[in-house]
Amino acid sequence: MTADPDPVELLARGELTVRGRIREASNAALFCTVALDGRKASCVYKPVAGERPLWDFPDGTLAAREVAAHEVSEATGWGLVPPTVLRDGPYGEGMCQLWIDVHAEAELLALVDGEEPEPGWKAIGFAEVGEGRTALLVHADDERLRRLAVLDAVINNADRKGGHLMPTADGRLYGIDHGVTFNVDNKLRTLLWGWAGEPLAPEHVDVLKRLRDGLDGRLGERLAGLITAAETDATRARVDALLASGVHPEPQGEWPAIPWPPV
């Protein structure tokens, strides 16, 4: 469905109706419709009650982290995370996010033969494809993905899989499933390593400077109700580190660099 002109209000105040369960999700995720004053949209509702406890994310909820990721995305001006709110629903408080219809023909990931990617692609690493054969896993050299890589570095995304990339027919790209983010320890785990060690673009630096100011102002205030003070401080530190280095982060070896399964 087409996004409402004010989807956040629709998600926050509309009547939620559960239509089914998304079985592929590791935590409870429900496909719903939300309706308000004659407006209607599809959405995903993830109740806190359906979350599986994680030893390394003991503070707060995964739902609140998803909303925090949306807040940071909005502060960048890139709009990379679909409209997301924290609200009450049929199964208690949870995250409610606008449903995104994926453009199936958009190719962002591929497995290719050879040791080097073709022009327009970035190497991720080699993957076993069966019968002792390996292939090179690559992602598109796409500015939308590069922006998402910057966002993931800021929010410390521990689970950027291929299935979390949502290209749309109008040329936009969204990232979803941000429940395991904002940890105080370095847990960046992603498929988007193609720019690792490369200089940040001037646009990225400008956005990071805006984020840093926002974290000491309105953005920081909004995050205070969603993640811990220590996690907000760690987010500031990550932004500072990116600005100081001027490059995309590289795998550190203290945490698996690529999520499993990757897609």
Short mmCIF file of C-alpha atoms in Angstrom, two decimals:
data_model
loop_
_atom_site.label_atom_id
_atom_site.label_comp_id
_atom_site.label_asym_id
_atom_site.label_seq_id
_atom_site.Cartn_x
_atom_site.Cartn_y
_atom_site.Cartn_z
CA MET A 1 0.00 0.00 0.00
CA THR A 2 1.08 3.58 -0.52
CA ALA A 3 2.58 5.27 2.53
CA ASP A 4 0.28 7.75 4.23
CA PRO A 5 1.39 11.43 4.17
CA ASP A 6 1.74 11.18 7.96
CA PRO A 7 2.49 7.49 8.54
CA VAL A 8 3.86 7.99 12.06
CA GLU A 9 0.51 9.38 13.26
CA LEU A 10 -1.32 6.57 11.51
CA LEU A 11 0.90 3.93 13.11
CA ALA A 12 0.75 5.53 16.56
CA ARG A 13 -2.98 6.24 16.76
CA GLY A 14 -4.64 3.90 14.29
CA GLU A 15 -6.57 0.74 15.12
CA LEU A 16 -4.38 -2.33 14.73
CA THR A 17 -5.91 -5.49 13.27
CA VAL A 18 -3.80 -8.64 13.18
CA ARG A 19 -3.97 -10.45 9.83
CA GLY A 20 -1.35 -13.15 10.30
CA ARG A 21 2.06 -14.12 11.65
CA ILE A 22 5.37 -13.68 9.85
CA ARG A 23 6.83 -17.12 10.51
CA GLU A 24 10.34 -16.40 9.25
CA ALA A 25 10.96 -13.97 12.14
CA SER A 26 13.00 -15.16 15.14
CA ASN A 27 10.73 -13.19 17.51
CA ALA A 28 6.98 -12.73 17.34
CA ALA A 29 6.18 -10.58 14.29
CA LEU A 30 2.60 -10.01 13.18
CA PHE A 31 1.36 -8.72 9.85
CA CYS A 32 -1.37 -6.15 10.54
CA THR A 33 -3.41 -3.37 9.09
CA VAL A 34 -3.72 -0.03 10.82
CA ALA A 35 -6.65 2.33 10.19
CA LEU A 36 -7.37 5.89 11.27
CA ASP A 37 -9.96 8.39 9.99
CA GLY A 38 -10.49 6.53 6.72
CA ARG A 39 -6.77 6.00 6.13
CA LYS A 40 -5.34 2.50 6.09
CA ALA A 41 -1.93 0.87 5.67
CA SER A 42 -0.20 -2.45 6.19
CA CYS A 43 2.32 -2.74 9.00
CA VAL A 44 4.39 -5.09 11.14
CA TYR A 45 3.67 -5.32 14.87
CA LYS A 46 6.28 -6.93 17.15
CA PRO A 47 4.99 -7.18 20.73
CA VAL A 48 7.56 -7.02 23.53
CA ALA A 49 5.86 -10.07 25.06
CA GLY A 50 6.99 -12.12 22.04
CA GLU A 51 10.69 -11.27 22.33
CA ARG A 52 13.24 -13.96 23.17
CA PRO A 53 15.67 -12.76 25.88
CA LEU A 54 19.23 -12.17 24.65
CA TRP A 55 22.14 -12.38 27.11
CA ASP A 56 24.06 -9.60 25.37
CA PHE A 57 21.08 -7.23 25.12
CA PRO A 58 19.76 -7.33 28.71
CA ASP A 59 18.71 -3.66 28.95
CA GLY A 60 15.44 -2.46 27.44
CA THR A 61 13.54 -4.16 24.65
CA LEU A 62 14.26 -5.05 21.04
CA ALA A 63 11.13 -3.11 20.08
CA ALA A 64 12.49 0.10 21.61
CA ARG A 65 15.80 -0.40 19.76
CA GLU A 66 13.89 -0.63 16.47
CA VAL A 67 12.25 2.71 17.22
CA ALA A 68 15.61 4.21 18.23
CA ALA A 69 17.08 3.11 14.88
CA HIS A 70 14.25 4.93 13.12
CA GLU A 71 14.93 8.07 15.17
CA VAL A 72 18.60 8.07 14.16
CA SER A 73 17.68 7.37 10.54
CA GLU A 74 15.32 10.35 10.51
CA ALA A 75 18.03 12.55 12.02
CA THR A 76 20.34 11.68 9.11
CA GLY A 77 17.75 12.90 6.61
CA TRP A 78 18.24 9.73 4.57
CA GLY A 79 14.98 8.02 5.59
CA LEU A 80 16.53 4.55 5.56
CA VAL A 81 14.28 2.97 8.22
CA PRO A 82 10.52 2.76 7.62
CA PRO A 83 8.29 4.83 9.92
CA THR A 84 8.36 3.03 13.28
CA VAL A 85 6.64 3.73 16.61
CA LEU A 86 6.33 2.17 20.05
CA ARG A 87 2.68 1.67 20.98
CA ASP A 88 0.14 -0.54 22.69
CA GLY A 89 -1.44 -3.26 20.59
CA PRO A 90 -3.53 -6.44 20.82
CA TYR A 91 -0.70 -8.24 22.67
CA GLY A 92 0.62 -5.32 24.69
CA GLU A 93 3.33 -2.77 24.00
CA GLY A 94 5.36 -3.34 20.88
CA MET A 95 7.00 -1.94 17.82
CA CYS A 96 4.77 -0.99 14.89
CA GLN A 97 6.45 -0.36 11.52
CA LEU A 98 5.07 0.53 8.11
CA TRP A 99 5.07 -2.45 5.74
CA ILE A 100 7.39 -2.07 2.75
CA ASP A 101 6.58 -3.72 -0.58
CA VAL A 102 9.85 -4.99 -2.09
CA HIS A 103 10.75 -4.53 -5.74
CA ALA A 104 11.78 -8.09 -6.58
CA GLU A 105 13.82 -7.14 -9.66
CA ALA A 106 16.25 -4.93 -7.72
CA GLU A 107 19.54 -6.86 -7.41
CA LEU A 108 21.69 -5.83 -4.47
CA LEU A 109 23.51 -9.10 -3.64
CA ALA A 110 24.98 -11.81 -5.83
CA LEU A 111 27.25 -14.85 -5.88
CA VAL A 112 29.79 -14.73 -8.72
CA ASP A 113 32.71 -16.76 -10.01
CA GLY A 114 36.17 -15.29 -9.91
CA GLU A 115 38.34 -13.62 -7.31
CA GLU A 116 37.42 -10.00 -7.95
CA PRO A 117 34.02 -8.31 -8.34
CA GLU A 118 32.90 -6.84 -11.64
CA PRO A 119 32.58 -3.05 -11.98
CA GLY A 120 29.57 -1.81 -10.02
CA TRP A 121 29.99 -4.44 -7.30
CA LYS A 122 31.87 -4.69 -3.99
CA ALA A 123 33.34 -7.89 -2.54
CA ILE A 124 32.09 -9.23 0.79
CA GLY A 125 33.95 -12.55 0.93
CA PHE A 126 33.93 -16.11 -0.30
CA ALA A 127 31.08 -18.47 0.48
CA GLU A 128 30.69 -22.24 0.13
CA VAL A 129 28.02 -23.08 -2.43
CA GLY A 130 28.12 -26.87 -2.22
CA GLU A 131 30.23 -29.79 -3.48
CA GLY A 132 33.43 -28.13 -2.31
CA ARG A 133 32.87 -25.13 -4.56
CA THR A 134 33.15 -21.52 -3.44
CA ALA A 135 31.87 -18.32 -4.96
CA LEU A 136 32.47 -14.65 -4.28
CA LEU A 137 29.65 -12.94 -2.40
CA VAL A 138 29.24 -9.34 -3.58
CA HIS A 139 26.93 -6.40 -2.98
CA ALA A 140 26.10 -3.56 -5.31
CA ASP A 141 28.30 -0.47 -5.28
CA ASP A 142 25.18 1.54 -4.55
CA GLU A 143 25.09 4.86 -2.68
CA ARG A 144 21.90 3.82 -0.91
CA LEU A 145 23.71 0.79 0.53
CA ARG A 146 26.68 2.96 1.44
CA ARG A 147 24.46 5.29 3.43
CA LEU A 148 22.99 2.27 5.17
CA ALA A 149 26.52 1.07 6.00
CA VAL A 150 27.18 4.43 7.68
CA LEU A 151 23.92 4.22 9.63
CA ASP A 152 24.73 0.67 10.73
CA ALA A 153 28.13 1.80 11.99
CA VAL A 154 26.46 4.51 14.07
CA ILE A 155 23.78 2.28 15.59
CA ASN A 156 26.14 -0.71 15.93
CA ASN A 157 23.91 -3.07 13.99
CA ALA A 158 24.69 -6.67 14.89
CA ASP A 159 22.52 -8.25 12.20
CA ARG A 160 22.52 -6.61 8.75
CA LYS A 161 21.45 -9.52 6.56
CA GLY A 162 20.52 -9.49 2.91
CA GLY A 163 16.89 -10.17 3.78
CA HIS A 164 16.81 -6.92 5.74
CA LEU A 165 17.39 -4.84 2.59
CA MET A 166 14.12 -3.56 1.15
CA PRO A 167 14.40 -1.86 -2.28
CA THR A 168 11.15 -0.36 -3.59
CA ALA A 169 9.76 0.21 -7.06
CA ASP A 170 10.24 3.99 -6.73
CA GLY A 171 14.00 3.60 -6.21
CA ARG A 172 14.15 3.92 -2.43
CA LEU A 173 15.95 1.54 -0.12
CA TYR A 174 14.94 0.70 3.44
CA GLY A 175 16.59 -1.40 6.10
CA ILE A 176 14.49 -3.36 8.59
CA ASP A 177 14.96 -5.54 11.71
CA HIS A 178 16.99 -3.32 14.04
CA GLY A 179 16.29 -5.08 17.32
CA VAL A 180 19.95 -5.93 18.03
CA THR A 181 21.46 -2.45 17.83
CA PHE A 182 23.02 0.18 20.14
CA ASN A 183 25.05 -2.24 22.24
CA VAL A 184 27.85 -0.56 24.20
CA ASP A 185 30.30 -3.20 22.90
CA ASN A 186 31.40 -3.34 19.27
CA LYS A 187 29.05 -5.81 17.59
CA LEU A 188 28.90 -4.52 14.02
CA ARG A 189 27.98 -7.54 11.90
CA THR A 190 26.93 -6.85 8.35
CA LEU A 191 27.08 -7.81 4.69
CA LEU A 192 27.97 -4.23 3.76
CA TRP A 193 31.75 -4.41 4.18
CA GLY A 194 32.50 -3.38 0.60
CA TRP A 195 33.64 0.12 1.61
CA ALA A 196 35.65 -0.98 4.67
CA GLY A 197 38.67 1.27 5.12
CA GLU A 198 37.63 3.65 2.33
CA PRO A 199 37.27 7.39 3.05
CA LEU A 200 33.82 8.59 4.02
CA ALA A 201 32.21 10.84 1.43
CA PRO A 202 31.77 14.54 2.31
CA GLU A 203 28.01 13.94 2.56
CA HIS A 204 28.58 11.26 5.19
CA VAL A 205 30.84 13.52 7.22
CA ASP A 206 28.24 16.31 7.15
CA VAL A 207 25.53 13.90 8.32
CA LEU A 208 27.74 12.54 11.11
CA LYS A 209 28.40 16.08 12.34
CA ARG A 210 24.64 16.71 12.38
CA LEU A 211 24.08 13.50 14.29
CA ARG A 212 26.73 14.44 16.83
CA ASP A 213 25.01 17.76 17.47
CA GLY A 214 21.64 16.04 17.66
CA LEU A 215 22.87 13.49 20.19
CA ASP A 216 23.60 16.39 22.54
CA GLY A 217 20.18 17.86 21.82
CA ARG A 218 16.79 16.68 20.57
CA LEU A 219 17.93 13.32 19.20
CA GLY A 220 19.59 12.47 22.50
CA GLU A 221 16.39 13.38 24.33
CA ARG A 222 14.34 11.10 22.09
CA LEU A 223 16.76 8.21 22.52
CA ALA A 224 16.68 8.62 26.31
CA GLY A 225 13.25 7.01 26.43
CA LEU A 226 14.31 4.09 24.23
CA ILE A 227 17.85 3.00 25.13
CA THR A 228 20.07 3.39 28.20
CA ALA A 229 22.26 6.41 28.94
CA ALA A 230 25.34 4.22 28.48
CA GLU A 231 24.11 3.13 25.05
CA THR A 232 23.50 6.74 24.01
CA ASP A 233 27.01 7.64 25.21
CA ALA A 234 28.40 4.74 23.18
CA THR A 235 26.54 6.03 20.12
CA ARG A 236 28.19 9.43 20.59
CA ALA A 237 31.56 7.70 20.87
CA ARG A 238 30.98 5.78 17.63
CA VAL A 239 30.10 8.98 15.78
CA ASP A 240 33.19 10.67 17.21
CA ALA A 241 35.35 7.71 16.12
CA LEU A 242 33.96 7.80 12.57
CA LEU A 243 34.61 11.54 12.33
CA ALA A 244 38.12 11.15 13.73
CA SER A 245 39.08 8.31 11.38
CA GLY A 246 37.29 9.66 8.32
CA VAL A 247 36.87 6.14 6.94
CA HIS A 248 34.31 3.35 6.90
CA PRO A 249 34.97 0.89 9.75
CA GLU A 250 36.71 -2.43 9.17
CA PRO A 251 36.02 -5.80 10.83
CA GLN A 252 37.74 -5.90 14.22
CA GLY A 253 37.97 -9.64 14.75
CA GLU A 254 36.35 -9.51 18.19
CA TRP A 255 32.91 -10.44 16.85
CA PRO A 256 31.86 -12.40 13.71
CA ALA A 257 31.94 -9.88 10.88
CA ILE A 258 29.16 -11.39 8.76
CA PRO A 259 25.76 -12.52 10.13
CA TRP A 260 24.61 -16.10 9.71
CA PRO A 261 22.75 -16.96 7.68
CA PRO A 262 23.83 -14.02 5.51
CA VAL A 263 20.46 -13.73 3.74
#
